[in-house]
Coordinates of C-alpha atoms and ligand atoms in Angstrom, one line a residue:
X1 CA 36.7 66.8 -19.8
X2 CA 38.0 63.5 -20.8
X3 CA 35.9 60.8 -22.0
X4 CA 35.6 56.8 -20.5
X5 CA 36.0 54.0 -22.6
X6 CA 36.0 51.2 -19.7
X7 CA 36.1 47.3 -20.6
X8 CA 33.5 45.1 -18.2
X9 CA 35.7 41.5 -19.2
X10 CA 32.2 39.8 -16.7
X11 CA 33.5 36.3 -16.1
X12 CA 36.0 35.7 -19.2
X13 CA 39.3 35.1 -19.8
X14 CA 42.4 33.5 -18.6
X15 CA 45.8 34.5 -17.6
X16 CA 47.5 34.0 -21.0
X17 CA 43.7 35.3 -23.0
X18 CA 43.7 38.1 -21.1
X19 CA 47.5 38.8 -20.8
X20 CA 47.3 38.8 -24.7
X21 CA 43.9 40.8 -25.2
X22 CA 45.8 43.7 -22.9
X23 CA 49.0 43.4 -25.1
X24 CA 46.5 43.9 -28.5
X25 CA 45.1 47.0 -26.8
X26 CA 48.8 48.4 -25.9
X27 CA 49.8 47.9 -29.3
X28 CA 47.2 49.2 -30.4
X29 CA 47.6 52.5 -28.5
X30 CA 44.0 51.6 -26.8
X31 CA 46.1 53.6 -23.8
X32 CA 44.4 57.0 -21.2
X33 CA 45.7 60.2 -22.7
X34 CA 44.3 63.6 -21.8
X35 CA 41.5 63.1 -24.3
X36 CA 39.9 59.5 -22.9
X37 CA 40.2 57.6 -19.6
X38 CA 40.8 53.5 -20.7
X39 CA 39.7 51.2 -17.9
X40 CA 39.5 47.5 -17.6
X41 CA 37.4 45.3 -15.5
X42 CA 38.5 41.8 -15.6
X43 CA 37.8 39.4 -13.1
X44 CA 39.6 39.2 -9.5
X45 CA 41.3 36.6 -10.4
X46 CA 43.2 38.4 -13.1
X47 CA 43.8 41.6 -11.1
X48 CA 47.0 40.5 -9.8
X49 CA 48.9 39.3 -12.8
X50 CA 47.2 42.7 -14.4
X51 CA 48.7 45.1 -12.2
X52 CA 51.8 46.6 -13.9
X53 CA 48.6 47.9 -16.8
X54 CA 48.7 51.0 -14.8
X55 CA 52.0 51.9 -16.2
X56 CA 51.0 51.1 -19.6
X57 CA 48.2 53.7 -19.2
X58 CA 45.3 51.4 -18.9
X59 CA 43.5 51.5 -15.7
X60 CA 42.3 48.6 -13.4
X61 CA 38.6 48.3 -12.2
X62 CA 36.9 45.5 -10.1
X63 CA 33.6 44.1 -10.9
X64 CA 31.8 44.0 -7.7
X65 CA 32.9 44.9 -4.1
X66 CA 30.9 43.7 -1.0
X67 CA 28.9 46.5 1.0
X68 CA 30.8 45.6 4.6
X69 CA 34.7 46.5 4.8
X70 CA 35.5 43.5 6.0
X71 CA 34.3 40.0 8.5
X72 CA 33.2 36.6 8.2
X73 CA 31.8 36.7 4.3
X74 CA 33.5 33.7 2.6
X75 CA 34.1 33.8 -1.3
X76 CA 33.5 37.8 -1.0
X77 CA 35.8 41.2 -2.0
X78 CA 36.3 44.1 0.0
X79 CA 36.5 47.4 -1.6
X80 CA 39.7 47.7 0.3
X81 CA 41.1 44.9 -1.0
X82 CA 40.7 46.0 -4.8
X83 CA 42.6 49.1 -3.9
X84 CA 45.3 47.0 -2.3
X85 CA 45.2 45.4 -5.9
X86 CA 46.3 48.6 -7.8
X87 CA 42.3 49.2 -9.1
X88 CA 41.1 52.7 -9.6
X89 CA 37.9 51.8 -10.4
X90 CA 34.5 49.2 -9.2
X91 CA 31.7 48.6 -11.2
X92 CA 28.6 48.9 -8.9
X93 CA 25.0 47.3 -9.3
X94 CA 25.3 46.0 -12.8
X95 CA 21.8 44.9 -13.8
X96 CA 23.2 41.2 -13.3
X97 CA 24.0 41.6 -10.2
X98 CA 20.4 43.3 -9.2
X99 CA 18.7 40.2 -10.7
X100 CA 20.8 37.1 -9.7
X101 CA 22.1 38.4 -6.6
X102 CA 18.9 41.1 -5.5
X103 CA 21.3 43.5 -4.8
X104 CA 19.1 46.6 -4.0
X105 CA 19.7 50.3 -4.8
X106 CA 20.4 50.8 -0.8
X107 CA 22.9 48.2 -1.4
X108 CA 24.6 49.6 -4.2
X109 CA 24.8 52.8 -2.3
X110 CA 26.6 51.9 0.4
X111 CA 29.0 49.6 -1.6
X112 CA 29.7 53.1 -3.1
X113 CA 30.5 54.6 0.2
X114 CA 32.9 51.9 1.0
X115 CA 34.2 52.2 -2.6
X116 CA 35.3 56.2 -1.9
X117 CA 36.3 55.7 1.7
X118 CA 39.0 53.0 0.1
X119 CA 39.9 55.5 -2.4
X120 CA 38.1 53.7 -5.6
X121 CA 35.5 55.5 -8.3
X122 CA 32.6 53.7 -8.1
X123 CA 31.0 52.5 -11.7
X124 CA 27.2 52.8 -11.3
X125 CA 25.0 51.3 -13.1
X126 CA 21.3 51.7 -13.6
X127 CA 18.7 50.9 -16.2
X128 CA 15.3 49.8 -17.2
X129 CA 14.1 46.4 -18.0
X130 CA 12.6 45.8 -21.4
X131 CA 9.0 45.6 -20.4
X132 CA 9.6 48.7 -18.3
X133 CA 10.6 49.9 -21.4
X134 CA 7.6 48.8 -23.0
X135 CA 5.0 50.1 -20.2
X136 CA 6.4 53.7 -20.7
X137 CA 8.4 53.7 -17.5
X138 CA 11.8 54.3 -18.1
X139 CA 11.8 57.6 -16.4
X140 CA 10.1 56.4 -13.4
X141 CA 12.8 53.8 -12.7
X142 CA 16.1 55.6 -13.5
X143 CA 14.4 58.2 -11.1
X144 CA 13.9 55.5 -8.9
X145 CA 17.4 54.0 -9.1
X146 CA 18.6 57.2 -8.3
X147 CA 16.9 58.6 -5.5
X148 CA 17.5 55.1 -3.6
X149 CA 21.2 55.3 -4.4
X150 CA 21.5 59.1 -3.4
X151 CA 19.8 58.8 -0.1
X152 CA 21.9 55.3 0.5
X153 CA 25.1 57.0 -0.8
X154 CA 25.0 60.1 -0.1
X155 CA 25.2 63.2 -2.8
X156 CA 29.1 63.6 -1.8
X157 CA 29.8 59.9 -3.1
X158 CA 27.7 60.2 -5.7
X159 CA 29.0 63.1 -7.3
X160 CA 32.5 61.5 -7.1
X161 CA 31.3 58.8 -9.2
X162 CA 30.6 57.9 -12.7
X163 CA 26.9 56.7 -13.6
X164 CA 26.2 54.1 -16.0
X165 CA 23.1 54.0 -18.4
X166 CA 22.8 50.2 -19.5
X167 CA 19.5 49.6 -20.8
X168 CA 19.2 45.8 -19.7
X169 CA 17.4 44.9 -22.9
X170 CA 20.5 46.0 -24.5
X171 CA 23.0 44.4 -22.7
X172 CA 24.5 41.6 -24.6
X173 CA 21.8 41.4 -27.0
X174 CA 23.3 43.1 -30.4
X175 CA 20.6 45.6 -30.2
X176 CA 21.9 49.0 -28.7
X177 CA 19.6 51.5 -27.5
X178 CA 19.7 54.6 -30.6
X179 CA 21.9 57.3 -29.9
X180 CA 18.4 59.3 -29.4
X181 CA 17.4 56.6 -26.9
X182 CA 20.5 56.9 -24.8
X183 CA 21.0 60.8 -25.3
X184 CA 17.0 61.2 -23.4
X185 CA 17.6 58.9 -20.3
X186 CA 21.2 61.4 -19.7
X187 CA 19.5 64.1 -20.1
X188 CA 16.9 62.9 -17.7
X189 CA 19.7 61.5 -15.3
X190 CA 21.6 65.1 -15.7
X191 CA 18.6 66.4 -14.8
X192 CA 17.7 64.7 -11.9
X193 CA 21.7 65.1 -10.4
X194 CA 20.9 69.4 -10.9
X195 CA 17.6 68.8 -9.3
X196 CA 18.8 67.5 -6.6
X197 CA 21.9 69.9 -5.8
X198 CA 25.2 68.6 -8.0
X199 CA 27.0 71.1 -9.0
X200 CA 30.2 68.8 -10.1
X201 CA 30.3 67.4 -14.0
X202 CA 29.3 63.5 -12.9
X203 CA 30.3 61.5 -16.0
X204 CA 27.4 59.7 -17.5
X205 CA 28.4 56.4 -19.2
X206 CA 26.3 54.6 -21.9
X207 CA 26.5 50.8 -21.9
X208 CA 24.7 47.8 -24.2
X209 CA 25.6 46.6 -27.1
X210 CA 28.2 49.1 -27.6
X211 CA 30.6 48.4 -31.0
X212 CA 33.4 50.2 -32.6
X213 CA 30.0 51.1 -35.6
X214 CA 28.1 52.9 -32.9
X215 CA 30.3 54.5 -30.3
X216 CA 30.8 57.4 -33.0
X217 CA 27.0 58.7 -32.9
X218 CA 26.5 57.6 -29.1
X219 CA 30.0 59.6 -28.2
X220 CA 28.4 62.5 -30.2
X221 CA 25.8 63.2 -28.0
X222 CA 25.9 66.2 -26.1
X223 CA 25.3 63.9 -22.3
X224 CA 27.2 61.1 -23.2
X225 CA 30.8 61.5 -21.6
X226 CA 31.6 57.8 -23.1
X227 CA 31.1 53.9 -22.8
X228 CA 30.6 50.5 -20.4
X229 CA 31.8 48.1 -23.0
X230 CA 30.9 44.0 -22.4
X231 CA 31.9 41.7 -25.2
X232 CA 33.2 44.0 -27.4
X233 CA 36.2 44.5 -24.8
X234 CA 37.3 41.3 -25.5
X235 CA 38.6 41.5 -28.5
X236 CA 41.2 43.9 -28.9
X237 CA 41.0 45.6 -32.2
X238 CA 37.5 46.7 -31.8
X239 CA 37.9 48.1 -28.4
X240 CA 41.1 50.0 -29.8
X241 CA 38.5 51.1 -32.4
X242 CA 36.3 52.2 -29.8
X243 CA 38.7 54.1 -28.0
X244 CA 39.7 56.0 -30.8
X245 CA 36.1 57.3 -31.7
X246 CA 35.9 58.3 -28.4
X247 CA 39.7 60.4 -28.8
X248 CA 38.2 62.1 -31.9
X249 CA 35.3 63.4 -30.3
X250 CA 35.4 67.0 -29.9
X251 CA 36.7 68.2 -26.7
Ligands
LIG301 P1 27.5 44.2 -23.8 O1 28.4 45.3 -24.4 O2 28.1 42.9 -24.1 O3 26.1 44.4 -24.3 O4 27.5 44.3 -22.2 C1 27.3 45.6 -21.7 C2 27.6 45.5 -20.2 O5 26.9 44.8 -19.5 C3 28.7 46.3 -19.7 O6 28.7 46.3 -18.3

């Protein structure tokens, strides 16, 4: 199965920045081969002058979609409208959109549905706060997370997506969660997905903090299938980097 390295840009970047960050990463060879998947997320107002990356073998993602298909909701995206756009991919319910926008797990679910019915694979994210963390309820609320996307979602959708595990205490904060940290929540989130009647491979991401010195060990472990990458997929050499570690991992 291949492996996702996929670039979250969040609100960064210019035409000519990000026109020249994608070049580094083509030079690079930061490109999808049989081995990893190489997405990028930059902001809808980059999508269109990004478009032709398909053919370069890097893949387009949006960052957000809205959960109706389409209507009167100014300065909103439809799902549809990414696709028209050439993306592949849509990040779903990153953890800041749940706390400055309250988008709920029901929400995030059916954003997912519209996500498949327009032919995109929604990005999922889930994870616990710090003092979750801290009160010993990490389980409780990736359980949580999960059960309120499946019912909103459905298991169909869901197992046509990719999960993301983004610790929120590790997002953007230099401090990753250890490769034992992340490798317990997959298992858990595996787990859960058997318990409640997967039977497809759903490809469980790890995001926070990740850089090109810790994607080796967290692409090592046996539930992590690759890596939601924030600022370190601005700057082209260490994403190449991180790309690569995830090509070298074992089949
Ligand atoms: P950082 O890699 O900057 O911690 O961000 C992670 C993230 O939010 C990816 O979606």
């Amino acid at each position: 199965m291949s492996c996702f390295v996929i670039g979250n840009w969040k609100m960064n970047l210019l035409q000519v920045s990000a026109q020249d960050l994608v070049k580094g990463l083509v030079d690079r060879g930061a490109v999808s081969d049989d081995r990893v998947s190489v997405v990028v997320c930059p902001p809808y107002t980059l999508l269109a002058c990004m478009h032709d990356l398909t053919a370069q073998g890097i893949m387009l993602g949006g960052q957000n979609c809205h959960h109706a298909s389409k209507g009167a909701f100014t300065g909103e995206i439809s799902a549809e409208m990414l696709s028209d756009l050439g993306c592949r991919y849509v990040i779903l319910g990153h953890s800041e959109r749940r706390r400055d926008y309250n988008e709920s797990d029901a929400d995030v679910g059916h954003k997912a549905k519209l996500a498949r019915e327009a032919g995109l694979v929604p990005v999922i994210c889930l994870g616990e706060t710090l003092s979750e963390r801290q009160d010993g309820a990490t389980f409780d609320v990736i359980e949580r997370q999960l059960r309120g996307l499946i019912d909103a979602a459905g298991i169909d959708v869901v197992a046509s997506s990719v999960i993301a595990y983004e610790p929120v205490w590790a997002i953007g904060t230099g401090l990753a969660a250890t490769s034992q940290q992340a490798q317990e929540v997959h298992a858990r989130i595996r787990e859960v997905l058997v318990g409640r009647g997967f039977t497809s491979h759903v490809p469980l991401l790890y995001g926070g903090s990740v850089t090109a010195d810790n994607a080796s060990e967290l692409f090592a472990c046996p539930d992590i299938d690759g890596a939601l990458v924030g600022g370190a997929s601005l700057k082209a050499e260490e994403f190449a980097k991180i790309v690569d570690h995830a090509r070298r991992q074992p089949a």
